[in-house]
mmCIF file of the C-alpha atoms, coordinates in Angstrom:
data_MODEL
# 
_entry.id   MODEL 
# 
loop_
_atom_site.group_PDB 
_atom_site.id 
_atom_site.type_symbol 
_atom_site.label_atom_id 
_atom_site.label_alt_id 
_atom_site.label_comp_id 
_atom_site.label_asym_id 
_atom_site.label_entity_id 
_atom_site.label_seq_id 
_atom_site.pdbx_PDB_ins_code 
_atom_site.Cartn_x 
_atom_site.Cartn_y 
_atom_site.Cartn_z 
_atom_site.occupancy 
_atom_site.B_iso_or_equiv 
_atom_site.pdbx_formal_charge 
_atom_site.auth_seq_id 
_atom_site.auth_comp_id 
_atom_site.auth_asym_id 
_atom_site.auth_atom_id 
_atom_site.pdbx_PDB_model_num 
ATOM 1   C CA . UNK A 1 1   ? 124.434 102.119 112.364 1.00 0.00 ? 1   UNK A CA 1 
ATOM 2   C CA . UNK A 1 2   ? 121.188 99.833  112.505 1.00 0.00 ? 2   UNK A CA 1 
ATOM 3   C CA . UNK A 1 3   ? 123.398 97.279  112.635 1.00 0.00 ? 3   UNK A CA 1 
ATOM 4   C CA . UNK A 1 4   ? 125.336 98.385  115.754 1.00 0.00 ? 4   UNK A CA 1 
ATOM 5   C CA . UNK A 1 5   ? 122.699 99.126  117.726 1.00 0.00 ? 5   UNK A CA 1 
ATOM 6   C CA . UNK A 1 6   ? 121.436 95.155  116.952 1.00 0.00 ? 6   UNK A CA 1 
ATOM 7   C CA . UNK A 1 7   ? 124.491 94.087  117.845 1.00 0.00 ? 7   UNK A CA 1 
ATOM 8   C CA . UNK A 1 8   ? 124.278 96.373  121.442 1.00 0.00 ? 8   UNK A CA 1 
ATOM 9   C CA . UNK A 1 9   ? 120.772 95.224  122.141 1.00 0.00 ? 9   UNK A CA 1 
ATOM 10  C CA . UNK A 1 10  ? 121.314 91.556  121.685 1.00 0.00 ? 10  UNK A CA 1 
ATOM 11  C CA . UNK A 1 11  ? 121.508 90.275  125.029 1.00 0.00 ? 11  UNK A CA 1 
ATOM 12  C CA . UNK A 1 12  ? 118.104 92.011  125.882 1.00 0.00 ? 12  UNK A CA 1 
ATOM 13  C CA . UNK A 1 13  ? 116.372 89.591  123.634 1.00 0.00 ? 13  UNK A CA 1 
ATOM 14  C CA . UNK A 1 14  ? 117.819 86.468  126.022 1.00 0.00 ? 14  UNK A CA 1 
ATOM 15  C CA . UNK A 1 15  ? 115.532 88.128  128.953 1.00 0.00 ? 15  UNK A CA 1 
ATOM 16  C CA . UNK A 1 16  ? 112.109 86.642  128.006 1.00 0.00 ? 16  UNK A CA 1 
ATOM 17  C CA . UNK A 1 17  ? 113.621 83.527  126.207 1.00 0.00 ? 17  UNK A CA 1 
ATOM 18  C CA . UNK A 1 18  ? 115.284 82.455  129.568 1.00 0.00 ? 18  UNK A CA 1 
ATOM 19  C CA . UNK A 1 19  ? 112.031 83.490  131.743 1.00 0.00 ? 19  UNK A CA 1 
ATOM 20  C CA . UNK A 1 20  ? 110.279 81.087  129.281 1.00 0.00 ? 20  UNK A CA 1 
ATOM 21  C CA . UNK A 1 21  ? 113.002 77.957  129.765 1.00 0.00 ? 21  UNK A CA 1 
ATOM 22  C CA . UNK A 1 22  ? 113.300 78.863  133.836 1.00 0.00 ? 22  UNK A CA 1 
ATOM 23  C CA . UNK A 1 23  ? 109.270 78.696  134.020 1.00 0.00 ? 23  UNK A CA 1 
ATOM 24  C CA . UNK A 1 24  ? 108.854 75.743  131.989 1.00 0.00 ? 24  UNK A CA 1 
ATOM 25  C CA . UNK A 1 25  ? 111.546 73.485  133.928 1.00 0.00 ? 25  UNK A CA 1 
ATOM 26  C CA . UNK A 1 26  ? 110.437 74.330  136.862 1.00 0.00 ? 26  UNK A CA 1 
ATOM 27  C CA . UNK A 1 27  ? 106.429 73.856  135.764 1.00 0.00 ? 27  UNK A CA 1 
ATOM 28  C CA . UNK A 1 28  ? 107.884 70.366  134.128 1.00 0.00 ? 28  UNK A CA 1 
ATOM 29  C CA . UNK A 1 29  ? 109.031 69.020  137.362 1.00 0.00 ? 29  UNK A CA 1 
ATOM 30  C CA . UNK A 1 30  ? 105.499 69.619  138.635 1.00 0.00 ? 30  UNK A CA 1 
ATOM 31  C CA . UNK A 1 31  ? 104.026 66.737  136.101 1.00 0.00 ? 31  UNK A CA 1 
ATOM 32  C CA . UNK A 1 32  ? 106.687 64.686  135.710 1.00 0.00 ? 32  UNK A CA 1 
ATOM 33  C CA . UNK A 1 33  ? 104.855 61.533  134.833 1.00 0.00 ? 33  UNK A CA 1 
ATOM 34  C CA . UNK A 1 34  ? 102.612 61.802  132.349 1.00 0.00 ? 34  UNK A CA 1 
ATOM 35  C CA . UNK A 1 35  ? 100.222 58.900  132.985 1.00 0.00 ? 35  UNK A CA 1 
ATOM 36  C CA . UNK A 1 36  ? 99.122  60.672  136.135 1.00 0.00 ? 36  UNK A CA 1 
ATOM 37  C CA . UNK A 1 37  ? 98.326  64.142  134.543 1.00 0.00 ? 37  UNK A CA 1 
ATOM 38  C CA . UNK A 1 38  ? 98.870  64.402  131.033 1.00 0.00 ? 38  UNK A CA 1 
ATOM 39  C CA . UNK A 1 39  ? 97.841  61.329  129.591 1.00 0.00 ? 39  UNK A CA 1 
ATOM 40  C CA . UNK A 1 40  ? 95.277  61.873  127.188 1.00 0.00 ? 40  UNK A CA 1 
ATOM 41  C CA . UNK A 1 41  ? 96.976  63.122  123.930 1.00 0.00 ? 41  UNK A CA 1 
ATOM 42  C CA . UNK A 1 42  ? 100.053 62.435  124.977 1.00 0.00 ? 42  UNK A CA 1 
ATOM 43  C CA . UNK A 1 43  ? 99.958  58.689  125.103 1.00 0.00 ? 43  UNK A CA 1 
ATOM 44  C CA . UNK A 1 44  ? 98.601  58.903  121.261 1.00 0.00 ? 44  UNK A CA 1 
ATOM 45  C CA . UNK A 1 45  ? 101.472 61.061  120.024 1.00 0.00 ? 45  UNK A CA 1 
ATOM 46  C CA . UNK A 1 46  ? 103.899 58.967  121.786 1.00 0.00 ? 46  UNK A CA 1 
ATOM 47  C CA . UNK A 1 47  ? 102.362 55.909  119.885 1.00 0.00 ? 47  UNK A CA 1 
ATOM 48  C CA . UNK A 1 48  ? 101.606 57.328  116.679 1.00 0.00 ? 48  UNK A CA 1 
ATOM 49  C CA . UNK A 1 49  ? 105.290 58.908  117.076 1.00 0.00 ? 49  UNK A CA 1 
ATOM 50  C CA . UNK A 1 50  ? 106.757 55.342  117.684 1.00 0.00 ? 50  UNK A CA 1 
ATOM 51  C CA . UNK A 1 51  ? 105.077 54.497  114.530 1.00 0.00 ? 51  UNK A CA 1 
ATOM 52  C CA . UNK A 1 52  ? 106.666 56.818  112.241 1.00 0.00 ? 52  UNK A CA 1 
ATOM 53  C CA . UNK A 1 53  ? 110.186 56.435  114.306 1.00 0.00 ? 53  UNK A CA 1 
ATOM 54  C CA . UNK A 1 54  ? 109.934 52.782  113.738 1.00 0.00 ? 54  UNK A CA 1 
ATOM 55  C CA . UNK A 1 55  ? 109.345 52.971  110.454 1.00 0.00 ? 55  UNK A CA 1 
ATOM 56  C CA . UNK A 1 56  ? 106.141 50.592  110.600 1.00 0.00 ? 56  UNK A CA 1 
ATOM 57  C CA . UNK A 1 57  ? 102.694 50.893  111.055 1.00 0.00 ? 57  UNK A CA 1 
ATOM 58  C CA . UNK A 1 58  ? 102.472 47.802  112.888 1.00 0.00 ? 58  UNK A CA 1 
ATOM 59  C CA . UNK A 1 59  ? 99.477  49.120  115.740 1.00 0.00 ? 59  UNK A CA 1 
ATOM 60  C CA . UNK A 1 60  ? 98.156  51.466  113.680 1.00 0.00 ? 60  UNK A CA 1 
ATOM 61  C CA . UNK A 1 61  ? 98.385  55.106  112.707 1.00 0.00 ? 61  UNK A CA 1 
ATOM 62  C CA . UNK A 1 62  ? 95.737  57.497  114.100 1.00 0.00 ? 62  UNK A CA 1 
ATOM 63  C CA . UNK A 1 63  ? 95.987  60.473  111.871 1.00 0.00 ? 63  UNK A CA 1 
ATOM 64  C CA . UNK A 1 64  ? 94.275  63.672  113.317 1.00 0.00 ? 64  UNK A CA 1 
ATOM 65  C CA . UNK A 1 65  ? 95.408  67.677  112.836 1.00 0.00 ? 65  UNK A CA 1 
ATOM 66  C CA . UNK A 1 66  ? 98.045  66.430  115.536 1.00 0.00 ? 66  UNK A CA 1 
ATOM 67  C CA . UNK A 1 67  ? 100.453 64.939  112.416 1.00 0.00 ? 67  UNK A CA 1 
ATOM 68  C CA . UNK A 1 68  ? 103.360 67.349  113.304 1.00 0.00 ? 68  UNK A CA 1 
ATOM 69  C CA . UNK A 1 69  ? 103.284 66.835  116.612 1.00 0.00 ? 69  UNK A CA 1 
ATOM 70  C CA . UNK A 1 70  ? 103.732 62.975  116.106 1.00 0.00 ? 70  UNK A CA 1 
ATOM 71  C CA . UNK A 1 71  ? 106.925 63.404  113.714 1.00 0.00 ? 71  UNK A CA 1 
ATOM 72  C CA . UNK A 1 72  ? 108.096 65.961  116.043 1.00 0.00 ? 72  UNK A CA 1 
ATOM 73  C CA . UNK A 1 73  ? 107.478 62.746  118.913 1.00 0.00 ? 73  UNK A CA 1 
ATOM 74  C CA . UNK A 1 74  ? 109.222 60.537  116.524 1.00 0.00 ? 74  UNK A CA 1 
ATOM 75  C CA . UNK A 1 75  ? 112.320 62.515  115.961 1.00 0.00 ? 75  UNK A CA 1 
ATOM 76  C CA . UNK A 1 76  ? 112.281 62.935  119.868 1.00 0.00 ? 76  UNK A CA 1 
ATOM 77  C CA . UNK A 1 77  ? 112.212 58.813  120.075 1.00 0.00 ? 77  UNK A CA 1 
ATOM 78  C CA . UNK A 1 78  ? 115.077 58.400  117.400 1.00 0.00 ? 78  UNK A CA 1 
ATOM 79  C CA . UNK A 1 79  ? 117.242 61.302  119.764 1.00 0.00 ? 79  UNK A CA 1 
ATOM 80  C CA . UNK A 1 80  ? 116.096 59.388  123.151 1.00 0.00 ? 80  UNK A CA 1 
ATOM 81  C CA . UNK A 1 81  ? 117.144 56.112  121.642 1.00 0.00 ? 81  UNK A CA 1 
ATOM 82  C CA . UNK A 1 82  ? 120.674 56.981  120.943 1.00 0.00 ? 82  UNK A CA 1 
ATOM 83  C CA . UNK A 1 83  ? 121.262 56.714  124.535 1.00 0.00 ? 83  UNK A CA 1 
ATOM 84  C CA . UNK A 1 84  ? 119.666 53.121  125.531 1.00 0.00 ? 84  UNK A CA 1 
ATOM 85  C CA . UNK A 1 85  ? 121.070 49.710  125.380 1.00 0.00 ? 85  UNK A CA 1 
ATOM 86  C CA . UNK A 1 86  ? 117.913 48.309  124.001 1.00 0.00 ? 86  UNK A CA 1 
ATOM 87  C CA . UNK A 1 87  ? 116.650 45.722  122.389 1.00 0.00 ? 87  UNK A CA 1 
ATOM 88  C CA . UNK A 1 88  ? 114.324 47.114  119.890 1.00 0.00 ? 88  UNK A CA 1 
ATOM 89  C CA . UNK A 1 89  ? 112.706 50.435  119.413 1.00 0.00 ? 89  UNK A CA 1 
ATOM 90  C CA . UNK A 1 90  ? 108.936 49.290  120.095 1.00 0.00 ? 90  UNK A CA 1 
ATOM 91  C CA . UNK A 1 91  ? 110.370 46.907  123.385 1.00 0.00 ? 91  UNK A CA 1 
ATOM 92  C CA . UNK A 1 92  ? 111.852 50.225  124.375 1.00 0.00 ? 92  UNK A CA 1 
ATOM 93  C CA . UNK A 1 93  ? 109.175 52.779  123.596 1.00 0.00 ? 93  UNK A CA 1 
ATOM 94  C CA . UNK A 1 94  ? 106.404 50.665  125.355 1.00 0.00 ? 94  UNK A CA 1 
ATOM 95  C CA . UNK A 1 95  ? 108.788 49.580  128.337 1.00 0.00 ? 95  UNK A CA 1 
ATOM 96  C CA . UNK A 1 96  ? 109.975 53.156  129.238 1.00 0.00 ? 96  UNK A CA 1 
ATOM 97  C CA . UNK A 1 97  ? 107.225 55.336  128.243 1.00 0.00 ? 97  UNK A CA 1 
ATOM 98  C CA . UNK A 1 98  ? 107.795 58.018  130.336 1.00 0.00 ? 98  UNK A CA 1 
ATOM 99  C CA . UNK A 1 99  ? 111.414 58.615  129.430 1.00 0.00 ? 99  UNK A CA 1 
ATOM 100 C CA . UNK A 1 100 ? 110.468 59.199  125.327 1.00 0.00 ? 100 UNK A CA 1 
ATOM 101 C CA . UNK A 1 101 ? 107.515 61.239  126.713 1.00 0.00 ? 101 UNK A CA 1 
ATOM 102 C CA . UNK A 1 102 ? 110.186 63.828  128.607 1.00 0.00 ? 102 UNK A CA 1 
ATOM 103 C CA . UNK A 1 103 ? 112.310 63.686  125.378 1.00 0.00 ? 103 UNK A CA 1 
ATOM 104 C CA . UNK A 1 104 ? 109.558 65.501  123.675 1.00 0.00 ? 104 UNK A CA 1 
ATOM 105 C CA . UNK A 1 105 ? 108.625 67.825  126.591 1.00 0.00 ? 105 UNK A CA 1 
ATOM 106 C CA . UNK A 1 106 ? 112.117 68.849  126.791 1.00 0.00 ? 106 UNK A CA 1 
ATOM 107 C CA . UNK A 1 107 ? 112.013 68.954  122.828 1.00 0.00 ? 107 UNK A CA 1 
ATOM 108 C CA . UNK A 1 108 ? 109.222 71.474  122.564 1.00 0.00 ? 108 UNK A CA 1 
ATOM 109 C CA . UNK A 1 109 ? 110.854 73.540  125.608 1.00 0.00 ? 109 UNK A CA 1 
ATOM 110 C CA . UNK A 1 110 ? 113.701 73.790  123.925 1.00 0.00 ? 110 UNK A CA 1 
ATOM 111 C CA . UNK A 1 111 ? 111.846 74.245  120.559 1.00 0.00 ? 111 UNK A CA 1 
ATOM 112 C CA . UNK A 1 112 ? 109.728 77.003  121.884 1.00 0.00 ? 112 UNK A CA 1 
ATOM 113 C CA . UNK A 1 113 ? 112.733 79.239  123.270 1.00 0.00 ? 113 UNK A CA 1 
ATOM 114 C CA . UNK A 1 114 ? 114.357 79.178  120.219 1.00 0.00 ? 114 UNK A CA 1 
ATOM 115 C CA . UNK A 1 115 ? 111.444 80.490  118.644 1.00 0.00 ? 115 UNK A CA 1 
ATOM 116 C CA . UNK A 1 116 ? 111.066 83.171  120.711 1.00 0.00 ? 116 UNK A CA 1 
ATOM 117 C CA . UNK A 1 117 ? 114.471 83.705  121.167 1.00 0.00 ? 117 UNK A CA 1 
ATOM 118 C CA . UNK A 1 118 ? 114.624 84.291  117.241 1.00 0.00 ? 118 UNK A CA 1 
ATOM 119 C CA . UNK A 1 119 ? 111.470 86.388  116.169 1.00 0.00 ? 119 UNK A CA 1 
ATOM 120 C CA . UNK A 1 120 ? 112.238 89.123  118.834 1.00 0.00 ? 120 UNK A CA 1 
ATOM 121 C CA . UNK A 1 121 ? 115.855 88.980  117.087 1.00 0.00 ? 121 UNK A CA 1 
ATOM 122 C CA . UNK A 1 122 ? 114.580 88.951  113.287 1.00 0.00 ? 122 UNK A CA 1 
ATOM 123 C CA . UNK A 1 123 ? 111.561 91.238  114.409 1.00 0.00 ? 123 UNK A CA 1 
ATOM 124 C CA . UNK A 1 124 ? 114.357 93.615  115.520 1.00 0.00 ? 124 UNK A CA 1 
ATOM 125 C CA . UNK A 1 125 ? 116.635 93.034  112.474 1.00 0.00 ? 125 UNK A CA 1 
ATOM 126 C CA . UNK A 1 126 ? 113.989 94.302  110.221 1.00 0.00 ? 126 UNK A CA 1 
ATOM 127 C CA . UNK A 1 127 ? 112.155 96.974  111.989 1.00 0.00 ? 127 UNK A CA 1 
ATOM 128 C CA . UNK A 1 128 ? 114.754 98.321  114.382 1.00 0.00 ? 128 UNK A CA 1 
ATOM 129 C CA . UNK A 1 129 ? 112.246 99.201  117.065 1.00 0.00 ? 129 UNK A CA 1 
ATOM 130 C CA . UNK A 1 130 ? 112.738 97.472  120.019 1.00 0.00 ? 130 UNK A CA 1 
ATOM 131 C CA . UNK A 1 131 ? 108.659 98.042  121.736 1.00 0.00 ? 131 UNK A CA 1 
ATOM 132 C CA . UNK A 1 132 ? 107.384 95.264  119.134 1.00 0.00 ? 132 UNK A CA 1 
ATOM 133 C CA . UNK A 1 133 ? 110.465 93.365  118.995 1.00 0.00 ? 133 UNK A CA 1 
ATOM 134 C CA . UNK A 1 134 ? 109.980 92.447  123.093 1.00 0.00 ? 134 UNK A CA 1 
ATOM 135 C CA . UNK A 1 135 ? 106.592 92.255  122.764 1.00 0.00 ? 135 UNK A CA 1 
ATOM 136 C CA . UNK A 1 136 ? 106.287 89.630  120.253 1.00 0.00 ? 136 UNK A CA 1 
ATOM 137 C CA . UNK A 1 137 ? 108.656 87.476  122.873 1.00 0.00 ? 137 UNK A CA 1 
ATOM 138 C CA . UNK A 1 138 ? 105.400 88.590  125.361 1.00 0.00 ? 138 UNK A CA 1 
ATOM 139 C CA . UNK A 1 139 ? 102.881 86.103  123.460 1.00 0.00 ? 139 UNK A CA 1 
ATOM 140 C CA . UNK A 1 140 ? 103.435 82.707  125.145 1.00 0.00 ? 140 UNK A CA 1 
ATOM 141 C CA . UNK A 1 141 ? 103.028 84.845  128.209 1.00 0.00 ? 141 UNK A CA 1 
ATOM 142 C CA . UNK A 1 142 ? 99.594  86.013  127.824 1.00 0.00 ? 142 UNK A CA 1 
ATOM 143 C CA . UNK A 1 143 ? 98.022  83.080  128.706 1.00 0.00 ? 143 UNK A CA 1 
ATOM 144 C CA . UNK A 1 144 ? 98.743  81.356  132.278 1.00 0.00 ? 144 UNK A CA 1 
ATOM 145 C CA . UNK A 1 145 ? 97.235  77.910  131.664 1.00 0.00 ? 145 UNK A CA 1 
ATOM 146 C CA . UNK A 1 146 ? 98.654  78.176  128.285 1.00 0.00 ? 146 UNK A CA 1 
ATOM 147 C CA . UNK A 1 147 ? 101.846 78.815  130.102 1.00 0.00 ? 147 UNK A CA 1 
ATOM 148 C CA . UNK A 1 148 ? 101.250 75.981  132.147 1.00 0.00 ? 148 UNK A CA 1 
ATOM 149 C CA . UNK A 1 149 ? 100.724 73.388  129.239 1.00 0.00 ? 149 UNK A CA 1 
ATOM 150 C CA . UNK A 1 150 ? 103.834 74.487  127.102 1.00 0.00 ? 150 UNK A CA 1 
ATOM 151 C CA . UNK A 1 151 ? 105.848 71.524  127.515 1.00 0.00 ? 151 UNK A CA 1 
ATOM 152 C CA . UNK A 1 152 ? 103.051 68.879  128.018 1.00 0.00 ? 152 UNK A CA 1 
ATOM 153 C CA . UNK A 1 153 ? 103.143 67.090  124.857 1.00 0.00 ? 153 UNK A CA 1 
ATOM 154 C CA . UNK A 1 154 ? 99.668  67.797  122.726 1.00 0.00 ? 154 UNK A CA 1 
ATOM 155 C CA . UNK A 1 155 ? 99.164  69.994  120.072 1.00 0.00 ? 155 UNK A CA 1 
ATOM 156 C CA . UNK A 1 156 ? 98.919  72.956  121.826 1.00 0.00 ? 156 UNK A CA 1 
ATOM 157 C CA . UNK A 1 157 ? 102.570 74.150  122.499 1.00 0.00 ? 157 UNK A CA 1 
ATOM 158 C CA . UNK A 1 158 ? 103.756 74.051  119.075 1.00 0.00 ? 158 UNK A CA 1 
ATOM 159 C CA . UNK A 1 159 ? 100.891 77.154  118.402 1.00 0.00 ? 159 UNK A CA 1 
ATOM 160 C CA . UNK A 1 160 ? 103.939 79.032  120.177 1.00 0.00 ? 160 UNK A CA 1 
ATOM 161 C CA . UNK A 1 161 ? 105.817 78.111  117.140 1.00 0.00 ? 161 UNK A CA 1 
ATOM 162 C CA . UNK A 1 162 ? 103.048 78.763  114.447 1.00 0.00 ? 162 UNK A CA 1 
ATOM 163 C CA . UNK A 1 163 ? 101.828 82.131  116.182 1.00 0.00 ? 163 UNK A CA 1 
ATOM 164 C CA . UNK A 1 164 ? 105.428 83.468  116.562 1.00 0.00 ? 164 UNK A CA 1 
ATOM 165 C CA . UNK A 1 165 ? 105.702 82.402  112.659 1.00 0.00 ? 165 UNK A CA 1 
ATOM 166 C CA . UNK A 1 166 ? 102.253 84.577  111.675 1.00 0.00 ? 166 UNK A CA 1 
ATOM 167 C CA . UNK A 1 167 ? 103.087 87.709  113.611 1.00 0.00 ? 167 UNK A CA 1 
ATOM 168 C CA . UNK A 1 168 ? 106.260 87.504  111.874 1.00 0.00 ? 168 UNK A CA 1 
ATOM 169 C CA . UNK A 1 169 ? 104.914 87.581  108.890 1.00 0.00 ? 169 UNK A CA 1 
ATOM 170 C CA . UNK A 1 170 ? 102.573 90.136  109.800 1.00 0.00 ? 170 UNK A CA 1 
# 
């Protein structure tokens, strides 16, 4: 019977997930280019990222609390690379920054749905009350400049990803 019901209610949890991808596309194509809003951590994840893509520590490796975040860039880098004719990785990264830095905006987007996508789903599956299953898909709305940084690429956005993960557990 609980099961039923899940299976009934399914397409409710898509509301807020889809909100959440509509908002951030369109708040994406605000900011486009990172170098002329976004720059600051950005620019450091997207080298730092190139360094673990590449394989090499060649210019360095800043490490700070923002370690995730730079894998996450440098899984973005490998996915973005797949569809360049380039020379090198590095020649690419440093020629076309702007493209690898999109990857990853898209990438936590993308990332950040699914997550709340999923814990109103499991949150559901385990409780069967829907009041706490939509609200925990509320969180990344509660905050409008939060809201407004969730696909700039910094440490911040992937606390959509963490948070979701606590109140899970919770």
């Amino acid at each position: 019977m609980k099961y039923d019901s899940y299976k009934r209610l399914r397409f409710i949890f898509i509301i807020f997930p889809l909100v959440f991808l509509v908002l951030q596309f369109l708040l994406k194509a605000d900011y486009k280019y990172y170098f002329t809003s976004a720059y600051d951590p950005a620019y450091a994840f997207l080298f730092n990222g190139l360094n673990f893509a590449d394989g090499k520590l060649g210019s360095g490796l800043a490490g700070f609390p923002g370690t995730p975040v730079q894998i996450f860039v440098a899984l973005m880098i490998r996915l973005g690379y797949l569809f360049r004719e380039a020379t090198s990785l590095a020649e690419d990264v440093l020629g076309n920054p702007e493209y690898y830095l999109n990857w990853a905006g898209y990438g936590v987007i993308i990332l950040n749905t699914l997550t709340i996508l999923l814990s109103g789903m499991i949150l559901y599956r385990h409780t069967g009350n829907l009041t706490p299953s939509l609200a925990i898909q509320l969180v990344p709305f509660l905050s409008v400049t939060g809201l407004h940084f969730h696909s700039v690429v910094m440490c911040e956005p992937f606390l959509v990803f963490a948070i979701q993960g606590i109140a899970l557990q919770l």
